[in-house]
Amino acid sequence: MKITSQIEVAQSPDVVWELFSDIPQVAACLPGTSLTSQESDTRYTGEVVIKAGPVRMEFAGAAEIQSRDDRERTIQVEASGADRKGRGQATLLLGAAVAPSAKGSLVDVSMDLALSGAAAQFGRGLVADVTAVLLDQFGTNLQARLDAIASGADPDVATAAKPASGTSFAMQATRRGLARTFRRFFLPYEPQPTRR
């Protein structure tokens, strides 16, 4: 399930790209993510904790930079892990491209989350909603971290690593699900032209 978003920030592309050169900084923007070790220049281990209502999943695994282009300012990171309770596995492909904008920089971000095993029972719709909320929070944390760096404040305080959880997280995912259902069942039906 691939979700894309555009995030506009006040900092220049060079400043934003410098943050994307530091994978721990990028990981700190993704709710519930914490890196535990760096195995090489391109590979890291860590965990992701997601909690939405009664559902709590804890994945432990690794993330690796698949491609990076400093000239084009693009990066693609793939992460995979297994739920600590053995309920399934998850893979995440995160892509970002940084370009100049009137405000400063435009960051095109894509997130493709796939669940397998028991974790996949949550359904495609819920996975899409959770991914979209994670991406929204990633954008908010990215701006907060860039602002903290620009002002000389501690960026880790601005985006303290905490689980992707809480009432607001669950409500945002639920709101997205209800909106999708509403569109499916209540928007006017447009009959398709019949073929002769």
mmCIF file of C-alpha atoms in Angstrom:
data_model
loop_
_atom_site.group_PDB
_atom_site.id
_atom_site.type_symbol
_atom_site.label_atom_id
_atom_site.label_comp_id
_atom_site.label_asym_id
_atom_site.label_seq_id
_atom_site.Cartn_x
_atom_site.Cartn_y
_atom_site.Cartn_z
ATOM 1 C CA MET A 1 0.000 0.000 0.000
ATOM 2 C CA LYS A 2 1.761 3.125 -1.257
ATOM 3 C CA ILE A 3 0.962 6.567 0.130
ATOM 4 C CA THR A 4 2.587 9.759 -1.142
ATOM 5 C CA SER A 5 2.730 13.274 0.231
ATOM 6 C CA GLN A 6 4.428 16.601 -0.380
ATOM 7 C CA ILE A 7 5.933 18.500 2.538
ATOM 8 C CA GLU A 8 6.988 22.121 2.099
ATOM 9 C CA VAL A 9 9.536 23.446 4.576
ATOM 10 C CA ALA A 10 11.224 26.818 5.027
ATOM 11 C CA GLN A 11 14.813 25.573 4.847
ATOM 12 C CA SER A 12 16.890 25.418 1.658
ATOM 13 C CA PRO A 13 17.264 22.146 -0.298
ATOM 14 C CA ASP A 14 20.913 21.867 0.804
ATOM 15 C CA VAL A 15 19.927 22.069 4.480
ATOM 16 C CA VAL A 16 17.080 19.584 4.066
ATOM 17 C CA TRP A 17 19.236 17.181 2.082
ATOM 18 C CA GLU A 18 21.906 17.317 4.776
ATOM 19 C CA LEU A 19 19.310 15.991 7.237
ATOM 20 C CA PHE A 20 18.425 13.173 4.816
ATOM 21 C CA SER A 21 22.130 12.309 4.742
ATOM 22 C CA ASP A 22 21.794 11.316 8.397
ATOM 23 C CA ILE A 23 19.589 8.213 8.645
ATOM 24 C CA PRO A 24 19.206 8.409 12.458
ATOM 25 C CA GLN A 25 17.837 11.956 11.974
ATOM 26 C CA VAL A 26 15.347 10.714 9.370
ATOM 27 C CA ALA A 27 14.327 7.759 11.567
ATOM 28 C CA ALA A 28 13.699 10.142 14.460
ATOM 29 C CA CYS A 29 11.013 11.844 12.350
ATOM 30 C CA LEU A 30 9.042 8.608 11.900
ATOM 31 C CA PRO A 31 6.800 8.009 14.948
ATOM 32 C CA GLY A 32 7.610 4.907 16.954
ATOM 33 C CA THR A 33 10.944 4.302 15.232
ATOM 34 C CA SER A 34 14.230 3.920 17.075
ATOM 35 C CA LEU A 35 17.577 2.755 15.720
ATOM 36 C CA THR A 36 19.624 0.500 17.974
ATOM 37 C CA SER A 37 22.827 0.044 15.968
ATOM 38 C CA GLN A 38 24.616 0.869 12.712
ATOM 39 C CA GLU A 39 26.022 -2.190 10.948
ATOM 40 C CA SER A 40 27.528 -0.366 7.962
ATOM 41 C CA ASP A 41 27.341 2.933 6.071
ATOM 42 C CA THR A 42 24.012 1.840 4.602
ATOM 43 C CA ARG A 43 22.503 -0.639 7.100
ATOM 44 C CA TYR A 44 20.912 -0.036 10.520
ATOM 45 C CA THR A 45 18.975 -2.149 13.013
ATOM 46 C CA GLY A 46 16.117 -0.939 15.162
ATOM 47 C CA GLU A 47 12.469 -1.258 16.073
ATOM 48 C CA VAL A 48 9.097 0.271 15.297
ATOM 49 C CA VAL A 49 6.188 0.403 17.735
ATOM 50 C CA ILE A 50 2.686 1.167 16.439
ATOM 51 C CA LYS A 51 -0.340 1.375 18.705
ATOM 52 C CA ALA A 52 -3.813 2.299 17.499
ATOM 53 C CA GLY A 53 -6.552 1.624 20.043
ATOM 54 C CA PRO A 54 -6.308 -1.978 21.254
ATOM 55 C CA VAL A 55 -3.885 -2.894 18.467
ATOM 56 C CA ARG A 56 -0.193 -2.797 19.409
ATOM 57 C CA MET A 57 2.546 -4.075 17.146
ATOM 58 C CA GLU A 58 6.274 -4.085 17.875
ATOM 59 C CA PHE A 59 8.564 -4.864 14.960
ATOM 60 C CA ALA A 60 12.299 -5.490 15.273
ATOM 61 C CA GLY A 61 14.406 -5.533 12.127
ATOM 62 C CA ALA A 62 16.770 -3.637 9.870
ATOM 63 C CA ALA A 63 16.761 -0.711 7.453
ATOM 64 C CA GLU A 64 19.057 -0.319 4.479
ATOM 65 C CA ILE A 65 19.655 2.489 2.001
ATOM 66 C CA GLN A 66 18.756 1.030 -1.397
ATOM 67 C CA SER A 67 19.684 4.056 -3.490
ATOM 68 C CA ARG A 68 20.957 7.567 -2.966
ATOM 69 C CA ASP A 69 21.614 10.331 -5.474
ATOM 70 C CA ASP A 70 23.214 13.471 -4.020
ATOM 71 C CA ARG A 71 22.960 15.341 -7.327
ATOM 72 C CA GLU A 72 19.221 14.723 -7.711
ATOM 73 C CA ARG A 73 18.679 14.732 -3.925
ATOM 74 C CA THR A 74 16.768 11.448 -3.858
ATOM 75 C CA ILE A 75 16.973 8.548 -1.440
ATOM 76 C CA GLN A 76 15.195 5.235 -0.996
ATOM 77 C CA VAL A 77 15.346 3.213 2.217
ATOM 78 C CA GLU A 78 13.924 -0.272 2.704
ATOM 79 C CA ALA A 79 13.118 -1.620 6.162
ATOM 80 C CA SER A 80 11.811 -5.005 7.211
ATOM 81 C CA GLY A 81 11.117 -6.653 10.517
ATOM 82 C CA ALA A 82 9.160 -9.249 12.435
ATOM 83 C CA ASP A 83 6.627 -8.667 15.187
ATOM 84 C CA ARG A 84 8.136 -9.519 18.572
ATOM 85 C CA LYS A 85 5.109 -11.688 19.421
ATOM 86 C CA GLY A 86 5.371 -13.638 16.162
ATOM 87 C CA ARG A 87 2.177 -12.222 14.660
ATOM 88 C CA GLY A 88 3.673 -11.396 11.297
ATOM 89 C CA GLN A 89 6.180 -9.373 9.376
ATOM 90 C CA ALA A 90 6.309 -5.903 7.867
ATOM 91 C CA THR A 91 8.251 -4.274 5.067
ATOM 92 C CA LEU A 92 8.462 -0.547 4.504
ATOM 93 C CA LEU A 93 9.861 1.300 1.518
ATOM 94 C CA LEU A 94 10.469 4.991 2.187
ATOM 95 C CA GLY A 95 11.428 7.319 -0.628
ATOM 96 C CA ALA A 96 12.183 11.033 -0.572
ATOM 97 C CA ALA A 97 13.132 13.667 -3.128
ATOM 98 C CA VAL A 98 14.097 17.238 -2.198
ATOM 99 C CA ALA A 99 13.586 20.150 -4.617
ATOM 100 C CA PRO A 100 13.577 23.959 -4.335
ATOM 101 C CA SER A 101 10.263 25.743 -3.766
ATOM 102 C CA ALA A 102 9.075 29.327 -3.301
ATOM 103 C CA LYS A 103 9.003 28.808 0.473
ATOM 104 C CA GLY A 104 12.303 26.930 0.690
ATOM 105 C CA SER A 105 12.092 23.233 -0.173
ATOM 106 C CA LEU A 106 9.503 20.754 -1.326
ATOM 107 C CA VAL A 107 9.997 17.201 -0.086
ATOM 108 C CA ASP A 108 8.179 14.486 -2.025
ATOM 109 C CA VAL A 109 7.795 11.524 0.330
ATOM 110 C CA SER A 110 6.388 8.101 -0.433
ATOM 111 C CA MET A 111 5.768 5.308 2.034
ATOM 112 C CA ASP A 112 4.855 1.766 1.012
ATOM 113 C CA LEU A 113 3.909 -0.460 3.962
ATOM 114 C CA ALA A 114 3.141 -4.172 3.581
ATOM 115 C CA LEU A 115 2.104 -6.550 6.361
ATOM 116 C CA SER A 116 2.077 -10.353 6.239
ATOM 117 C CA GLY A 117 1.011 -13.091 8.615
ATOM 118 C CA ALA A 118 -1.478 -12.363 11.388
ATOM 119 C CA ALA A 119 -0.655 -8.639 11.196
ATOM 120 C CA ALA A 120 -2.161 -8.549 7.690
ATOM 121 C CA GLN A 121 -5.618 -9.335 9.136
ATOM 122 C CA PHE A 122 -6.056 -5.657 9.928
ATOM 123 C CA GLY A 123 -7.046 -5.183 6.310
ATOM 124 C CA ARG A 124 -5.849 -3.113 3.401
ATOM 125 C CA GLY A 125 -7.966 -0.096 4.354
ATOM 126 C CA LEU A 126 -6.624 0.104 7.907
ATOM 127 C CA VAL A 127 -3.040 -0.325 6.689
ATOM 128 C CA ALA A 128 -3.568 2.552 4.227
ATOM 129 C CA ASP A 129 -5.057 4.750 6.953
ATOM 130 C CA VAL A 130 -2.251 4.001 9.424
ATOM 131 C CA THR A 131 0.379 4.617 6.715
ATOM 132 C CA ALA A 132 -1.209 7.959 5.810
ATOM 133 C CA VAL A 133 -1.250 9.071 9.458
ATOM 134 C CA LEU A 134 2.388 7.991 9.890
ATOM 135 C CA LEU A 135 3.306 10.027 6.816
ATOM 136 C CA ASP A 136 1.446 13.096 8.129
ATOM 137 C CA GLN A 137 3.272 12.832 11.455
ATOM 138 C CA PHE A 138 6.580 12.291 9.646
ATOM 139 C CA GLY A 139 6.055 15.619 7.845
ATOM 140 C CA THR A 140 5.229 17.433 11.089
ATOM 141 C CA ASN A 141 8.282 15.959 12.835
ATOM 142 C CA LEU A 142 10.536 16.751 9.868
ATOM 143 C CA GLN A 143 9.592 20.436 10.019
ATOM 144 C CA ALA A 144 9.997 20.511 13.817
ATOM 145 C CA ARG A 145 13.445 18.902 13.586
ATOM 146 C CA LEU A 146 14.603 21.310 10.849
ATOM 147 C CA ASP A 147 13.316 24.289 12.873
ATOM 148 C CA ALA A 148 15.127 23.046 15.987
ATOM 149 C CA ILE A 149 18.399 22.616 14.088
ATOM 150 C CA ALA A 150 18.058 26.106 12.546
ATOM 151 C CA SER A 151 17.468 27.714 15.971
ATOM 152 C CA GLY A 152 20.284 25.807 17.663
ATOM 153 C CA ALA A 153 17.877 23.827 19.874
ATOM 154 C CA ASP A 154 18.172 20.104 20.559
ATOM 155 C CA PRO A 155 16.342 18.350 17.664
ATOM 156 C CA ASP A 156 15.819 15.231 19.784
ATOM 157 C CA VAL A 157 13.669 17.236 22.186
ATOM 158 C CA ALA A 158 11.582 18.612 19.300
ATOM 159 C CA THR A 159 10.866 15.128 17.970
ATOM 160 C CA ALA A 160 11.294 12.830 20.954
ATOM 161 C CA ALA A 161 11.003 9.187 19.891
ATOM 162 C CA LYS A 162 7.660 7.920 21.065
ATOM 163 C CA PRO A 163 5.377 5.161 19.809
ATOM 164 C CA ALA A 164 3.030 5.887 16.950
ATOM 165 C CA SER A 165 0.131 5.699 19.342
ATOM 166 C CA GLY A 166 -2.453 7.464 21.374
ATOM 167 C CA THR A 167 -6.002 8.597 20.935
ATOM 168 C CA SER A 168 -5.193 11.172 18.263
ATOM 169 C CA PHE A 169 -3.371 8.574 16.151
ATOM 170 C CA ALA A 170 -6.283 6.103 16.393
ATOM 171 C CA MET A 171 -8.822 8.841 15.735
ATOM 172 C CA GLN A 172 -6.982 10.084 12.648
ATOM 173 C CA ALA A 173 -6.831 6.553 11.220
ATOM 174 C CA THR A 174 -10.508 6.007 12.079
ATOM 175 C CA ARG A 175 -11.472 9.336 10.502
ATOM 176 C CA ARG A 176 -9.724 8.345 7.280
ATOM 177 C CA GLY A 177 -11.502 4.985 7.279
ATOM 178 C CA LEU A 178 -14.911 6.594 7.804
ATOM 179 C CA ALA A 179 -14.270 9.098 5.024
ATOM 180 C CA ARG A 180 -13.327 6.273 2.668
ATOM 181 C CA THR A 181 -16.483 4.339 3.590
ATOM 182 C CA PHE A 182 -18.634 7.441 3.176
ATOM 183 C CA ARG A 183 -17.263 8.079 -0.296
ATOM 184 C CA ARG A 184 -17.839 4.467 -1.306
ATOM 185 C CA PHE A 185 -21.449 4.196 -0.140
ATOM 186 C CA PHE A 186 -22.952 7.663 -0.144
ATOM 187 C CA LEU A 187 -21.545 9.596 -3.069
ATOM 188 C CA PRO A 188 -23.865 9.748 -6.069
ATOM 189 C CA TYR A 189 -23.710 6.688 -8.269
ATOM 190 C CA GLU A 190 -22.617 7.367 -11.831
ATOM 191 C CA PRO A 191 -23.783 4.609 -14.173
ATOM 192 C CA GLN A 192 -21.265 3.429 -16.685
ATOM 193 C CA PRO A 193 -22.198 3.753 -20.363
ATOM 194 C CA THR A 194 -23.433 0.504 -21.866
ATOM 195 C CA ARG A 195 -21.613 -0.986 -24.806
ATOM 196 C CA ARG A 196 -23.463 -1.807 -28.003
#
